[in-house]
PDB file of C-alpha atoms in Angstrom:
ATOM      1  CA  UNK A   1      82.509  63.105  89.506  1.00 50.00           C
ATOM      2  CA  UNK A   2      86.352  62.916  89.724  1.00 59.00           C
ATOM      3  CA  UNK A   3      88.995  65.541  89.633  1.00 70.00           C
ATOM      4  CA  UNK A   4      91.260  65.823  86.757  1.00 78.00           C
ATOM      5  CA  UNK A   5      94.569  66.752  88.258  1.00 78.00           C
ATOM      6  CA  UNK A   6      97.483  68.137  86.033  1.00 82.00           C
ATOM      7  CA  UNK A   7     100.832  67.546  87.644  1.00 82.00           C
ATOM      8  CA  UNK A   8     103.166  70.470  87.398  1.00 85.00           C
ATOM      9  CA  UNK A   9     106.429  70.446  89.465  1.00 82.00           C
ATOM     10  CA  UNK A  10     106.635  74.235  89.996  1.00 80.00           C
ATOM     11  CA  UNK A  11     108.286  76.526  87.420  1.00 85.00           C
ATOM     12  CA  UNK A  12     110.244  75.244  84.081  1.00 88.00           C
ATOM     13  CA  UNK A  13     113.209  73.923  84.645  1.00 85.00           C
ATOM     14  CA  UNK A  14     112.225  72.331  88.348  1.00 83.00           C
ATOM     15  CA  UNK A  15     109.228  70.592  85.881  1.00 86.00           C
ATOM     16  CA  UNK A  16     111.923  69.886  83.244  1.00 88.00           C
ATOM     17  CA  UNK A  17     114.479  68.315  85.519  1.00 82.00           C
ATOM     18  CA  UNK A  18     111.976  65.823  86.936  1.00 80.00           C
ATOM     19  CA  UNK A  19     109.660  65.272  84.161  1.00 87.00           C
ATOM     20  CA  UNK A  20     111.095  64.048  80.725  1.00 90.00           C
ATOM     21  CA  UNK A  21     109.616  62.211  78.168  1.00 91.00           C
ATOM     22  CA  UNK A  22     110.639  58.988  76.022  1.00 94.00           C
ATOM     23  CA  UNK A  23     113.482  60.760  74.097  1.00 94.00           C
ATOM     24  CA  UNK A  24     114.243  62.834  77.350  1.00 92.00           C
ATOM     25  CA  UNK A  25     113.129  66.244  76.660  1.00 94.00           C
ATOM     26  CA  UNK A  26     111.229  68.283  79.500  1.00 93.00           C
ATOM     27  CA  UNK A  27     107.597  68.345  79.025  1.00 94.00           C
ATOM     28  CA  UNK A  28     106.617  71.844  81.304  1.00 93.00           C
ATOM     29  CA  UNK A  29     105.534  73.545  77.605  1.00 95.00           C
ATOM     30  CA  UNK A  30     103.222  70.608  76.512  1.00 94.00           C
ATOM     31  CA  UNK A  31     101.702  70.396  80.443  1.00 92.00           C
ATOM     32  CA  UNK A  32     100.775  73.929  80.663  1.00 93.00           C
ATOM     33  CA  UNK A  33      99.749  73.971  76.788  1.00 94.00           C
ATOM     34  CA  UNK A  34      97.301  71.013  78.035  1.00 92.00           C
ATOM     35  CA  UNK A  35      96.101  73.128  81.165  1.00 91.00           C
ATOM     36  CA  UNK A  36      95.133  76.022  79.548  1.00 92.00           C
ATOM     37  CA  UNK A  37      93.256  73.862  76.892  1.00 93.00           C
ATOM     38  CA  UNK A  38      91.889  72.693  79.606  1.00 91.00           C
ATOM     39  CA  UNK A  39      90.972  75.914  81.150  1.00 91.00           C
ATOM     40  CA  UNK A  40      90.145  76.771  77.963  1.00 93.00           C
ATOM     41  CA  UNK A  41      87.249  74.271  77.492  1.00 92.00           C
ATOM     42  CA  UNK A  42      85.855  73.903  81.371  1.00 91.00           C
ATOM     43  CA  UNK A  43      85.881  77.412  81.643  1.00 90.00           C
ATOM     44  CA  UNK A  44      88.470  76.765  85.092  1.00 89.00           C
ATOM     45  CA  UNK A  45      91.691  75.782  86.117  1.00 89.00           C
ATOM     46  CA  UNK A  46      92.301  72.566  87.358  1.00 89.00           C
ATOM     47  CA  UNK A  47      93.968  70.859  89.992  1.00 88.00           C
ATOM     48  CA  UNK A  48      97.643  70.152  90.076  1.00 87.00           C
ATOM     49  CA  UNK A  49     100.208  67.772  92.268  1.00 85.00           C
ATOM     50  CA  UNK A  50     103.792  68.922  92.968  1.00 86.00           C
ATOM     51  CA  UNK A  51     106.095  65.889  93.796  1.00 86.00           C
ATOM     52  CA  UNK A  52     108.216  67.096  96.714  1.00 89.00           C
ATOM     53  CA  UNK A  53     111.606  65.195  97.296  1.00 89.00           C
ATOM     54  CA  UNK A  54     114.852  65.948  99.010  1.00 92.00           C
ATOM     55  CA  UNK A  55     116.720  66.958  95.293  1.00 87.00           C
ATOM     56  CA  UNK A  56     113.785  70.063  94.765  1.00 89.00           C
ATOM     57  CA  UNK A  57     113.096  70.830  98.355  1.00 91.00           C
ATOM     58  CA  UNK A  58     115.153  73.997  98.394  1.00 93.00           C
ATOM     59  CA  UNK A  59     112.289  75.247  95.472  1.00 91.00           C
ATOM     60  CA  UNK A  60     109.055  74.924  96.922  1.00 93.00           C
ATOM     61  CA  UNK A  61     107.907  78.598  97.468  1.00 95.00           C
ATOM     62  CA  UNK A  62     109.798  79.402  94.122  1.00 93.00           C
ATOM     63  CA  UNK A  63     107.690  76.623  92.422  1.00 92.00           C
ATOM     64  CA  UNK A  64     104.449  77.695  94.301  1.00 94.00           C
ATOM     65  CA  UNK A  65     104.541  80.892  93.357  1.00 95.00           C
ATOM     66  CA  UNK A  66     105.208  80.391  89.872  1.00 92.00           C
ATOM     67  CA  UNK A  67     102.147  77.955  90.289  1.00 92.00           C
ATOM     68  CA  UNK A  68      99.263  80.543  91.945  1.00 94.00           C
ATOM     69  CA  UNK A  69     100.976  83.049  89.119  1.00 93.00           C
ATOM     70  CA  UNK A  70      99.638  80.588  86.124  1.00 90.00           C
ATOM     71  CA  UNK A  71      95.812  80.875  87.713  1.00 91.00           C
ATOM     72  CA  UNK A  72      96.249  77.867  90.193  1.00 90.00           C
ATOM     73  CA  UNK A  73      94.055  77.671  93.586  1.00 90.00           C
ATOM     74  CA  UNK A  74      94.368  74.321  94.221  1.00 90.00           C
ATOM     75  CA  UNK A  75      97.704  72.782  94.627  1.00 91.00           C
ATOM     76  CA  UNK A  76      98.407  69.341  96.420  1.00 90.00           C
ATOM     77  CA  UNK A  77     102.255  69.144  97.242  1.00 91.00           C
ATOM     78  CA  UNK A  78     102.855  65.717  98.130  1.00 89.00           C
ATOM     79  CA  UNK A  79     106.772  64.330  99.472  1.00 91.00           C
ATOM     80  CA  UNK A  80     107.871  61.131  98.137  1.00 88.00           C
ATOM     81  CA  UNK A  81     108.347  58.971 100.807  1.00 86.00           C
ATOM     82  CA  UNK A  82     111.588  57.128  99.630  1.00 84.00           C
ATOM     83  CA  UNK A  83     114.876  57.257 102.051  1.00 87.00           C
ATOM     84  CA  UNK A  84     117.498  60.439 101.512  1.00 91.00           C
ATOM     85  CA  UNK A  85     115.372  62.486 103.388  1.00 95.00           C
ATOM     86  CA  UNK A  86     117.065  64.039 106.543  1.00 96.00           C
ATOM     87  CA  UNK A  87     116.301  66.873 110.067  1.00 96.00           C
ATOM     88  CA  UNK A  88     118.363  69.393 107.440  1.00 97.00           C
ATOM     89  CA  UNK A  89     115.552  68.552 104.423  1.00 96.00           C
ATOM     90  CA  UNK A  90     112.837  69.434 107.549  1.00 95.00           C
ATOM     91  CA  UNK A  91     114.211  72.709 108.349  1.00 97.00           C
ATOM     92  CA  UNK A  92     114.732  73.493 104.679  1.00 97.00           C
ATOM     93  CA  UNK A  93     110.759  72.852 104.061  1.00 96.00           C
ATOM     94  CA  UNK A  94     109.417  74.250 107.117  1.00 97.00           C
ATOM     95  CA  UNK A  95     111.671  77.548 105.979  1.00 98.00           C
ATOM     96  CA  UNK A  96     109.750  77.170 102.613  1.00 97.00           C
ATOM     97  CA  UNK A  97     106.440  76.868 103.629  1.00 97.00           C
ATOM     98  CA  UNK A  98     107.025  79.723 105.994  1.00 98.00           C
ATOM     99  CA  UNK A  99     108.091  82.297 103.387  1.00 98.00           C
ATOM    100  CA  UNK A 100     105.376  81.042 100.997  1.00 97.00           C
ATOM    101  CA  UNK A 101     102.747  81.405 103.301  1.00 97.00           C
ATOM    102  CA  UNK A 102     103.818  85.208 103.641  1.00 98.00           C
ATOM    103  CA  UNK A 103     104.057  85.450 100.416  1.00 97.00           C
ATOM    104  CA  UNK A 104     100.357  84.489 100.120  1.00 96.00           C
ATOM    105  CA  UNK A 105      98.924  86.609 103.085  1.00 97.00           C
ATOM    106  CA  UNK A 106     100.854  89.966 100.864  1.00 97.00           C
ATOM    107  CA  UNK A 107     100.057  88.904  97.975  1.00 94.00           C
TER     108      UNK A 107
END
Protein backbone atom coordinates (compact mmCIF):
# COMPACT_ATOMS: atom_id res chain seq x y z
CA UNK A 1 0.00 0.00 0.00
CA UNK A 2 1.27 3.56 -0.76
CA UNK A 3 1.94 6.49 1.43
CA UNK A 4 -0.19 9.48 1.28
CA UNK A 5 2.18 12.35 1.74
CA UNK A 6 0.87 15.94 2.60
CA UNK A 7 3.34 18.58 1.56
CA UNK A 8 3.78 21.32 4.09
CA UNK A 9 6.67 23.84 3.65
CA UNK A 10 7.27 24.47 7.38
CA UNK A 11 5.28 27.10 9.31
CA UNK A 12 2.60 29.68 7.63
CA UNK A 13 3.95 32.14 5.90
CA UNK A 14 7.22 29.94 4.60
CA UNK A 15 4.00 27.50 3.25
CA UNK A 16 2.21 30.68 2.06
CA UNK A 17 5.09 32.24 0.20
CA UNK A 18 5.73 29.09 -1.84
CA UNK A 19 2.42 27.57 -2.13
CA UNK A 20 -0.50 29.69 -3.67
CA UNK A 21 -3.38 28.71 -5.35
CA UNK A 22 -5.19 29.77 -8.76
CA UNK A 23 -6.24 33.27 -7.50
CA UNK A 24 -2.88 33.42 -5.45
CA UNK A 25 -3.82 33.08 -1.94
CA UNK A 26 -1.60 30.81 0.46
CA UNK A 27 -3.06 27.50 1.05
CA UNK A 28 -1.11 26.48 4.73
CA UNK A 29 -4.95 26.73 6.45
CA UNK A 30 -6.67 24.39 3.86
CA UNK A 31 -3.31 21.83 4.01
CA UNK A 32 -3.32 21.44 7.65
CA UNK A 33 -7.33 21.54 7.71
CA UNK A 34 -6.84 18.41 5.20
CA UNK A 35 -4.14 16.74 7.58
CA UNK A 36 -5.94 16.71 10.53
CA UNK A 37 -9.03 15.33 8.59
CA UNK A 38 -6.82 13.10 7.73
CA UNK A 39 -5.55 12.30 11.10
CA UNK A 40 -8.84 12.53 11.97
CA UNK A 41 -10.12 9.53 9.92
CA UNK A 42 -6.78 7.08 9.89
CA UNK A 43 -6.48 7.57 13.37
CA UNK A 44 -2.45 8.98 12.45
CA UNK A 45 -0.58 11.60 11.03
CA UNK A 46 0.75 11.34 7.80
CA UNK A 47 3.72 11.93 5.95
CA UNK A 48 4.81 15.29 4.70
CA UNK A 49 7.61 16.75 2.04
CA UNK A 50 9.29 20.14 2.66
CA UNK A 51 10.69 21.63 -0.66
CA UNK A 52 14.09 23.02 0.31
CA UNK A 53 15.57 25.78 -2.06
CA UNK A 54 18.13 28.51 -1.75
CA UNK A 55 15.09 31.46 -1.15
CA UNK A 56 13.79 29.30 2.34
CA UNK A 57 17.06 27.78 3.32
CA UNK A 58 17.70 30.20 6.14
CA UNK A 59 14.11 28.48 7.71
CA UNK A 60 14.60 24.97 7.93
CA UNK A 61 14.85 24.29 11.75
CA UNK A 62 12.16 27.13 12.14
CA UNK A 63 9.92 25.17 9.66
CA UNK A 64 10.83 21.74 11.27
CA UNK A 65 9.99 22.58 14.38
CA UNK A 66 6.82 24.10 13.67
CA UNK A 67 6.34 20.70 11.74
CA UNK A 68 7.16 17.91 14.79
CA UNK A 69 4.95 20.70 16.91
CA UNK A 70 1.67 19.88 14.58
CA UNK A 71 2.14 15.85 15.49
CA UNK A 72 4.62 15.12 12.54
CA UNK A 73 7.27 12.07 12.79
CA UNK A 74 7.93 11.68 9.45
CA UNK A 75 9.23 14.50 7.44
CA UNK A 76 11.11 14.14 4.00
CA UNK A 77 12.97 17.54 3.25
CA UNK A 78 13.95 17.33 -0.20
CA UNK A 79 16.32 20.47 -2.11
CA UNK A 80 15.31 21.38 -5.48
CA UNK A 81 17.98 20.77 -7.60
CA UNK A 82 17.73 23.88 -9.95
CA UNK A 83 20.97 26.36 -10.24
CA UNK A 84 21.21 29.48 -7.51
CA UNK A 85 22.44 27.26 -5.10
CA UNK A 86 25.96 28.24 -3.72
CA UNK A 87 29.16 26.98 -0.68
CA UNK A 88 27.24 30.05 1.41
CA UNK A 89 23.55 28.08 0.90
CA UNK A 90 25.81 24.78 2.29
CA UNK A 91 26.99 26.37 5.34
CA UNK A 92 23.62 28.00 5.91
CA UNK A 93 21.91 24.30 5.86
CA UNK A 94 24.49 22.40 7.55
CA UNK A 95 24.06 25.36 10.43
CA UNK A 96 20.29 24.40 10.23
CA UNK A 97 20.34 20.94 10.46
CA UNK A 98 22.80 21.28 13.27
CA UNK A 99 20.62 23.41 15.57
CA UNK A 100 17.56 21.29 14.66
CA UNK A 101 19.05 18.22 15.49
CA UNK A 102 19.71 19.73 19.10
CA UNK A 103 16.68 20.88 19.19
CA UNK A 104 15.36 17.30 18.79
CA UNK A 105 17.83 15.45 21.20
CA UNK A 106 16.26 18.42 24.15
CA UNK A 107 13.26 18.29 23.13
Amino acid sequence: MGELTFSIDGNKDLHDSCRVDMAGKGTYDRAIAAVKDYASLTGRMPATKMTLSPDNIYYTKEAVVNLINLGYTDIYLNCIFEKGWTYEHAKIFYQQLKELSDYVINN
